[in-house]
PDB file of C-alpha atoms in Angstrom:
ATOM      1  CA  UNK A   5      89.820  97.843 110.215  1.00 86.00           C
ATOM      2  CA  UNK A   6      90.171  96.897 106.598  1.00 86.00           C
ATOM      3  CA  UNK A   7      88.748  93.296 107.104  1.00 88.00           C
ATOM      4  CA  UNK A   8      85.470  95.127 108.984  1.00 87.00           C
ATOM      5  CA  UNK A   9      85.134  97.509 106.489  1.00 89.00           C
ATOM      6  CA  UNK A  10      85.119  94.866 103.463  1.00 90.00           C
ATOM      7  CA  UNK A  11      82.874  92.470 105.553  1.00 88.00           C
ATOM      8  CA  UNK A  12      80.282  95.484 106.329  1.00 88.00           C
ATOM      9  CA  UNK A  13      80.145  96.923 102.553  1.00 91.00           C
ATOM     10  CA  UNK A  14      80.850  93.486 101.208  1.00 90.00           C
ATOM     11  CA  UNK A  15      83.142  94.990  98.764  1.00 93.00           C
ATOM     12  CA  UNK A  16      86.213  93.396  96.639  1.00 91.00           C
ATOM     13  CA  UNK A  17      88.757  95.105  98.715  1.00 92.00           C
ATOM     14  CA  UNK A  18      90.360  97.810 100.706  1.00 94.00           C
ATOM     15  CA  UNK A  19      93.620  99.321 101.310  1.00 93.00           C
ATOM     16  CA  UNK A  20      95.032 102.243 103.058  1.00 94.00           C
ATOM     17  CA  UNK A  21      97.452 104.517 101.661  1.00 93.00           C
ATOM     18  CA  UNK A  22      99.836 107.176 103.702  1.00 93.00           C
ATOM     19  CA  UNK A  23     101.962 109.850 102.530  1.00 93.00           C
ATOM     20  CA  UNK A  24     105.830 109.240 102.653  1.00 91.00           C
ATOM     21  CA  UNK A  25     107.909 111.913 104.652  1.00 85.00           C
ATOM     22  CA  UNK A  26     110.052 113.131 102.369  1.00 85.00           C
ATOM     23  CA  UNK A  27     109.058 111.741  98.877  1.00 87.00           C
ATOM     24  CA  UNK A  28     105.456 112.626  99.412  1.00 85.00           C
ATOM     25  CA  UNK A  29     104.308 109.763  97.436  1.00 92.00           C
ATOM     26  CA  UNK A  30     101.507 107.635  98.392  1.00 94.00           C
ATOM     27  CA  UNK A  31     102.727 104.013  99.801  1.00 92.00           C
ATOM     28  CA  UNK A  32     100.266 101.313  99.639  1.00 91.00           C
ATOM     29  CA  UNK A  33     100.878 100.455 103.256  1.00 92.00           C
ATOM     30  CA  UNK A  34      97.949  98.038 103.954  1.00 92.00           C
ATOM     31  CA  UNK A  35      95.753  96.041 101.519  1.00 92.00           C
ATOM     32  CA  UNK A  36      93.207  93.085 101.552  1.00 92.00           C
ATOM     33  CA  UNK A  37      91.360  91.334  98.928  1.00 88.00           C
ATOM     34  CA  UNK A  38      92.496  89.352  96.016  1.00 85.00           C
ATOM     35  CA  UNK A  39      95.718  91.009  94.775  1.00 81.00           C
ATOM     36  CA  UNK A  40      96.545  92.548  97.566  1.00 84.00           C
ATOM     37  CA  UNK A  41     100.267  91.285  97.828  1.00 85.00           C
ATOM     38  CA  UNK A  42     100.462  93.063  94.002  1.00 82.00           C
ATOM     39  CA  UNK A  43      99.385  96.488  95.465  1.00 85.00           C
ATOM     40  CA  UNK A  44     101.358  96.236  99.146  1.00 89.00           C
ATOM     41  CA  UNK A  45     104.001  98.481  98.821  1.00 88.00           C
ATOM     42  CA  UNK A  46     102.975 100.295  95.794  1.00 87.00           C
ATOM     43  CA  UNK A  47     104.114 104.132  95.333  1.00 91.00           C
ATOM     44  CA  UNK A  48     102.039 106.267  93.169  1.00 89.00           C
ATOM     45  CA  UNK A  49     102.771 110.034  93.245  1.00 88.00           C
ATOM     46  CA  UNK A  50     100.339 112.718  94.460  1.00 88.00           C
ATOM     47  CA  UNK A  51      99.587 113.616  91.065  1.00 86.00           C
ATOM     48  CA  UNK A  52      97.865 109.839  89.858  1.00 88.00           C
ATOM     49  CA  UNK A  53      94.230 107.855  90.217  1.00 90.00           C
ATOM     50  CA  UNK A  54      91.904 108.161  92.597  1.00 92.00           C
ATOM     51  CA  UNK A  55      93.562 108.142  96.150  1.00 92.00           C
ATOM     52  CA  UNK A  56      96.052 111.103  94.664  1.00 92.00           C
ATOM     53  CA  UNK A  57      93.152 113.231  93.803  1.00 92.00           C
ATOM     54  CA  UNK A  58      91.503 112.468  97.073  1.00 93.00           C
ATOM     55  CA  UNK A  59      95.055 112.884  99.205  1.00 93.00           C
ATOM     56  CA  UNK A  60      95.474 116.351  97.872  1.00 92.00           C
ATOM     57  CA  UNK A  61      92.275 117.244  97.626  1.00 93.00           C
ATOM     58  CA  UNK A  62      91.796 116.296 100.936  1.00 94.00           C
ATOM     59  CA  UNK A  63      88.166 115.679  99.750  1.00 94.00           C
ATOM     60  CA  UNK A  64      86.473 112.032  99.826  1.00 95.00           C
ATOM     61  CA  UNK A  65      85.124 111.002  95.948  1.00 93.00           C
ATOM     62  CA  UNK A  66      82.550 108.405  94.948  1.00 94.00           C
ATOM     63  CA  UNK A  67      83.400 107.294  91.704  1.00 93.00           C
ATOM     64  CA  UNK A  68      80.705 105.280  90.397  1.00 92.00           C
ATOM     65  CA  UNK A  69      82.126 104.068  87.350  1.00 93.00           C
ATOM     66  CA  UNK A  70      86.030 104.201  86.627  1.00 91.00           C
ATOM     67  CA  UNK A  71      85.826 103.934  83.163  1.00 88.00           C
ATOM     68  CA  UNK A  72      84.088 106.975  83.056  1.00 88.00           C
ATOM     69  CA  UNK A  73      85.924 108.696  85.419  1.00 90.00           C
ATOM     70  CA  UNK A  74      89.925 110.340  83.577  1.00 87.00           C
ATOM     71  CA  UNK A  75      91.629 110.616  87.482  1.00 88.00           C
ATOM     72  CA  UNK A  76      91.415 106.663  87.319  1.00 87.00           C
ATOM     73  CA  UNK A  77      94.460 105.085  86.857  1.00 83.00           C
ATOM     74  CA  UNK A  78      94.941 101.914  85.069  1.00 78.00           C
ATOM     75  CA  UNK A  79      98.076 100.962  86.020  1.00 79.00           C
ATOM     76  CA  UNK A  80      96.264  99.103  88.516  1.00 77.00           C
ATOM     77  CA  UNK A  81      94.275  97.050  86.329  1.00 79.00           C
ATOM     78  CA  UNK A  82      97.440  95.844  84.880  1.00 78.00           C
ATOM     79  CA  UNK A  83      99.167  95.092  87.737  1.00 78.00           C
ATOM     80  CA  UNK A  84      96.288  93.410  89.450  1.00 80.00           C
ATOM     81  CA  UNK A  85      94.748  91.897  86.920  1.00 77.00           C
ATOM     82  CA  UNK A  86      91.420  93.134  88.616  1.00 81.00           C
ATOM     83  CA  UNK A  87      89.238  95.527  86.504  1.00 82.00           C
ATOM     84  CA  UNK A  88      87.950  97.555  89.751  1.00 88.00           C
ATOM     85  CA  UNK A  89      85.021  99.821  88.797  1.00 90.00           C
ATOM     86  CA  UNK A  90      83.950 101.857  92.031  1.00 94.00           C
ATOM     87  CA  UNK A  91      85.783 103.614  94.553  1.00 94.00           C
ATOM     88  CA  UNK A  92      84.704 105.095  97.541  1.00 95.00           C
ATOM     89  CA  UNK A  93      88.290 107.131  98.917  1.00 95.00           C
ATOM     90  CA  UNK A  94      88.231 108.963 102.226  1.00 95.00           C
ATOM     91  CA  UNK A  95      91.069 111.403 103.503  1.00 96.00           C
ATOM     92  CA  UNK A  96      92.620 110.173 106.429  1.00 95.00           C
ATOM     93  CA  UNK A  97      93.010 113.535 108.354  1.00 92.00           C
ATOM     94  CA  UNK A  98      95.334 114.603 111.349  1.00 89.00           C
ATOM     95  CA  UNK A  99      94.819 117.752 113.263  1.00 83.00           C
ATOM     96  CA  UNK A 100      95.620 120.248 110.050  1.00 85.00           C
ATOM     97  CA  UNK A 101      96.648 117.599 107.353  1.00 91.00           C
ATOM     98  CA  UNK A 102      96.192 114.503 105.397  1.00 92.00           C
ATOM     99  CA  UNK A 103      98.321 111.376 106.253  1.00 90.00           C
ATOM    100  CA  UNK A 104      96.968 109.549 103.628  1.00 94.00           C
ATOM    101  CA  UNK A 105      93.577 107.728 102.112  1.00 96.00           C
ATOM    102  CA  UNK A 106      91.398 104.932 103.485  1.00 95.00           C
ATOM    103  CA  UNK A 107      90.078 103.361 100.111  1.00 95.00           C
ATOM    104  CA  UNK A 108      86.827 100.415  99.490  1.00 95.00           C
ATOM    105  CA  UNK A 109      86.572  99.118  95.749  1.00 93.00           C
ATOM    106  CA  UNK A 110      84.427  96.920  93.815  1.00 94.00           C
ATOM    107  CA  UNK A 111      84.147  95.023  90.539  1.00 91.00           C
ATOM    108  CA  UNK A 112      80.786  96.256  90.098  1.00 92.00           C
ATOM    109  CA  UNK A 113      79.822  99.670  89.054  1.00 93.00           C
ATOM    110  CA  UNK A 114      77.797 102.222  91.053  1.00 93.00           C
ATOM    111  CA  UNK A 115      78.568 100.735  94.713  1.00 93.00           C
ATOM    112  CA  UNK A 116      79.015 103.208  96.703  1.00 94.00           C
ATOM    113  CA  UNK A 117      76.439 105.769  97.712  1.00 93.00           C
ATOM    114  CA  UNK A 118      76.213 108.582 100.440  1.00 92.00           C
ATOM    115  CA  UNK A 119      75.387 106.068 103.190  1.00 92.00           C
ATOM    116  CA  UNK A 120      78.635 104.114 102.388  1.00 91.00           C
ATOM    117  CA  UNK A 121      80.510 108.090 102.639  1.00 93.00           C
ATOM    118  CA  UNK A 122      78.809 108.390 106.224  1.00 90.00           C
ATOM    119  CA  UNK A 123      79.644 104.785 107.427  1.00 89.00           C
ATOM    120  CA  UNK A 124      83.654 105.153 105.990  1.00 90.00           C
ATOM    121  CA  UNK A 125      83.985 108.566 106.981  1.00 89.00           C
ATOM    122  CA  UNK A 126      84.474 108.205 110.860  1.00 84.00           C
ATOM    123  CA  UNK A 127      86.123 104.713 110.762  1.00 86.00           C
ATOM    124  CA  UNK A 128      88.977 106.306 108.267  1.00 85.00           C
ATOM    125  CA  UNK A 129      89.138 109.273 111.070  1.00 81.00           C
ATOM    126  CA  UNK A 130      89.542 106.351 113.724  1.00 81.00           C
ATOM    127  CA  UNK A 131      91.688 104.728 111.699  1.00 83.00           C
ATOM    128  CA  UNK A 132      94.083 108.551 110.937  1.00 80.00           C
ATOM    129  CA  UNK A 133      94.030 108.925 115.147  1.00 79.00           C
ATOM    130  CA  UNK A 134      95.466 105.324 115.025  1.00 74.00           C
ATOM    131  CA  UNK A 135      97.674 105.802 112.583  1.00 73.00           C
ATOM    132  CA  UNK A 136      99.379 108.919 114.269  1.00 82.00           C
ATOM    133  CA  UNK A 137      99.131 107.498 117.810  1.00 71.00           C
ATOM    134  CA  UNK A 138     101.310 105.069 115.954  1.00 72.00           C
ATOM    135  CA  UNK A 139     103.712 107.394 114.572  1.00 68.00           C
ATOM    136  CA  UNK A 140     103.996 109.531 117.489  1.00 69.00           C
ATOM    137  CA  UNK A 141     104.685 106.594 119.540  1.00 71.00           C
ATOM    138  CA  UNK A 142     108.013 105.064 117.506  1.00 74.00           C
ATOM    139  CA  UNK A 143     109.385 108.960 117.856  1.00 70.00           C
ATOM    140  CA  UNK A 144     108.886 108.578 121.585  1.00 76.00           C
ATOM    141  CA  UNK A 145     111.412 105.296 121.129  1.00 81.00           C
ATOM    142  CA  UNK A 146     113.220 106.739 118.780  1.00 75.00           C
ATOM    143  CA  UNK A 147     114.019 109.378 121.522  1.00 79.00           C
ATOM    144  CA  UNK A 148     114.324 107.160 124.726  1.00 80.00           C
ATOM    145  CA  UNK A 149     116.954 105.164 122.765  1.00 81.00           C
ATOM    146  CA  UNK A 150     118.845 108.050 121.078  1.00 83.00           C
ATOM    147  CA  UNK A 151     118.410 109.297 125.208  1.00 81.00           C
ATOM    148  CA  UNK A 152     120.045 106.451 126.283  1.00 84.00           C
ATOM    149  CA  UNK A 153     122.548 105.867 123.336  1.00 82.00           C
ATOM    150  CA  UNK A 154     123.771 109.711 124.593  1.00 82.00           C
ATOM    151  CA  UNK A 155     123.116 108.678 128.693  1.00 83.00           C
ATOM    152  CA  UNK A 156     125.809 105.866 127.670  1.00 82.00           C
ATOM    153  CA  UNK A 157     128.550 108.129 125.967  1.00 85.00           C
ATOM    154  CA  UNK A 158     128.283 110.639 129.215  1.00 82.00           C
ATOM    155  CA  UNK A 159     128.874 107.675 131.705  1.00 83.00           C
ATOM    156  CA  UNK A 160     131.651 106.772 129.040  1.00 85.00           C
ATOM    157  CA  UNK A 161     133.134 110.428 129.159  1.00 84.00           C
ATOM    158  CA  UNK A 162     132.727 111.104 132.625  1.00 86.00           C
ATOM    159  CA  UNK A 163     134.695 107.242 133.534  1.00 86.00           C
ATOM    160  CA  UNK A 164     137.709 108.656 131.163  1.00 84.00           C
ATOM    161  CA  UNK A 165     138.067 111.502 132.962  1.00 87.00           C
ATOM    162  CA  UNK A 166     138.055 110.223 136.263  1.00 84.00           C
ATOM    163  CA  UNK A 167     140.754 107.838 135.130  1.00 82.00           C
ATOM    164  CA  UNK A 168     142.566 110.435 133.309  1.00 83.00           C
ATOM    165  CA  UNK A 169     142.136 113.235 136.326  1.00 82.00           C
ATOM    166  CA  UNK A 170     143.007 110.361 138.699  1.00 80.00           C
ATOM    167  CA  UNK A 171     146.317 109.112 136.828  1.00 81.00           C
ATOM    168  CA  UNK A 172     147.245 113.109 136.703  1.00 80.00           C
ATOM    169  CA  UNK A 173     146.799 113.218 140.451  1.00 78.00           C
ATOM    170  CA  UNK A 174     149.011 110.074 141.161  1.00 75.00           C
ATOM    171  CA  UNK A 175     151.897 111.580 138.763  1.00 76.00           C
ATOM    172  CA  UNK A 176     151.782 115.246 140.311  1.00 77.00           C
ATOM    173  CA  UNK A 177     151.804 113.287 144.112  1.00 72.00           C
ATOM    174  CA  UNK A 178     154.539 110.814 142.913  1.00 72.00           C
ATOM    175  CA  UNK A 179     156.671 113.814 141.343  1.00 75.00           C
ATOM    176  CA  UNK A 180     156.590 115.844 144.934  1.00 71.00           C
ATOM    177  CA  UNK A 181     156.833 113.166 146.621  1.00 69.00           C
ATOM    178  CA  UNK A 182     160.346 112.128 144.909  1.00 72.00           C
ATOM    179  CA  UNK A 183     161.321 116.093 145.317  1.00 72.00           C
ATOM    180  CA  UNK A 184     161.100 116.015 149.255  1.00 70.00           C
ATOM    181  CA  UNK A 185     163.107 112.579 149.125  1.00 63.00           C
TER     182      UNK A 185
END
């Protein structure tokens, strides 16, 4: 999705950002572009730059020019060494809530227009489905295995007490059985 959406807007790069369970920071979970190793794995909080404001927001934002714009953070000039200057950053929404933000940047200022919002829009909603088919789908696993993990222990119970039940039986028989002698 991220290789499309550079190729069709022909922008620097892309990355997509999800909400952590738990911390509910954003994770950098997928990038491409030049520097995209730097931002993989990044953790901002909810409360920094663009894809923050947009997360809780839940609101997409064109930001023409980042140098302009105070919710921009720097940080990631400095750790990219790239001096980004638009953003286009969609919400990527699941039935009630946002998962996290589908971004596009660009070196050049004043990139992204309302045609670029309409073209992003349904690809990040694709892209949110995706993601929580995804999600859903590992706590299915997660499930069958913890199923059979449990399935395992019963078998394991239910042998032990067989044996144990059985060696009981064999003791109680033996002990009448040496009473009538």
């Amino acid at each position: 999705l991220l290789e499309e959406v550079r190729r069709l807007m022909d922008v620097a790069a892309c990355s997509v950002w999800l909400i952590a369970p738990g911390t509910g920071e954003l994770v950098c979970r997928q990038a491409i572009g030049p520097q995209s190793e730097a931002v993989r794995g990044w953790r901002l909080p909810l409360d920094e730059g663009i894809a923050g404001h947009t997360a809780r927001s839940g609101e997409s934002q064109i930001v023409a020019d980042t140098w302009v714009d105070e919710r921009y953070f720097a940080g990631v000039e400095q750790r990219t060494g790239l001096s980004l200057r638009s953003i286009l950053s969609v919400p990527l929404w699941t039935k009630e809530h946002v998962i996290g933000v589908l971004q596009a940047v660009d070196t050049e200022p004043n990139r992204f227009d309302a045609d670029h919002l309409r073209l992003l829009e349904p690809l990040a909603a694709a892209a949110a489905i995706a993601i929580e088919n995804a999600r859903l789908f590992q706590q299915v696993q997660a499930g069958r295995e913890q199923l059979q993990t449990l399935s395992h222990r019963l078998v394991e119970t239910q042998e032990t007490e067989r044996h144990h039940i059985a060696r009981e039986l064999h003791d109680q028989v033996g002990q009448a059985l040496t009473t009538i002698d």
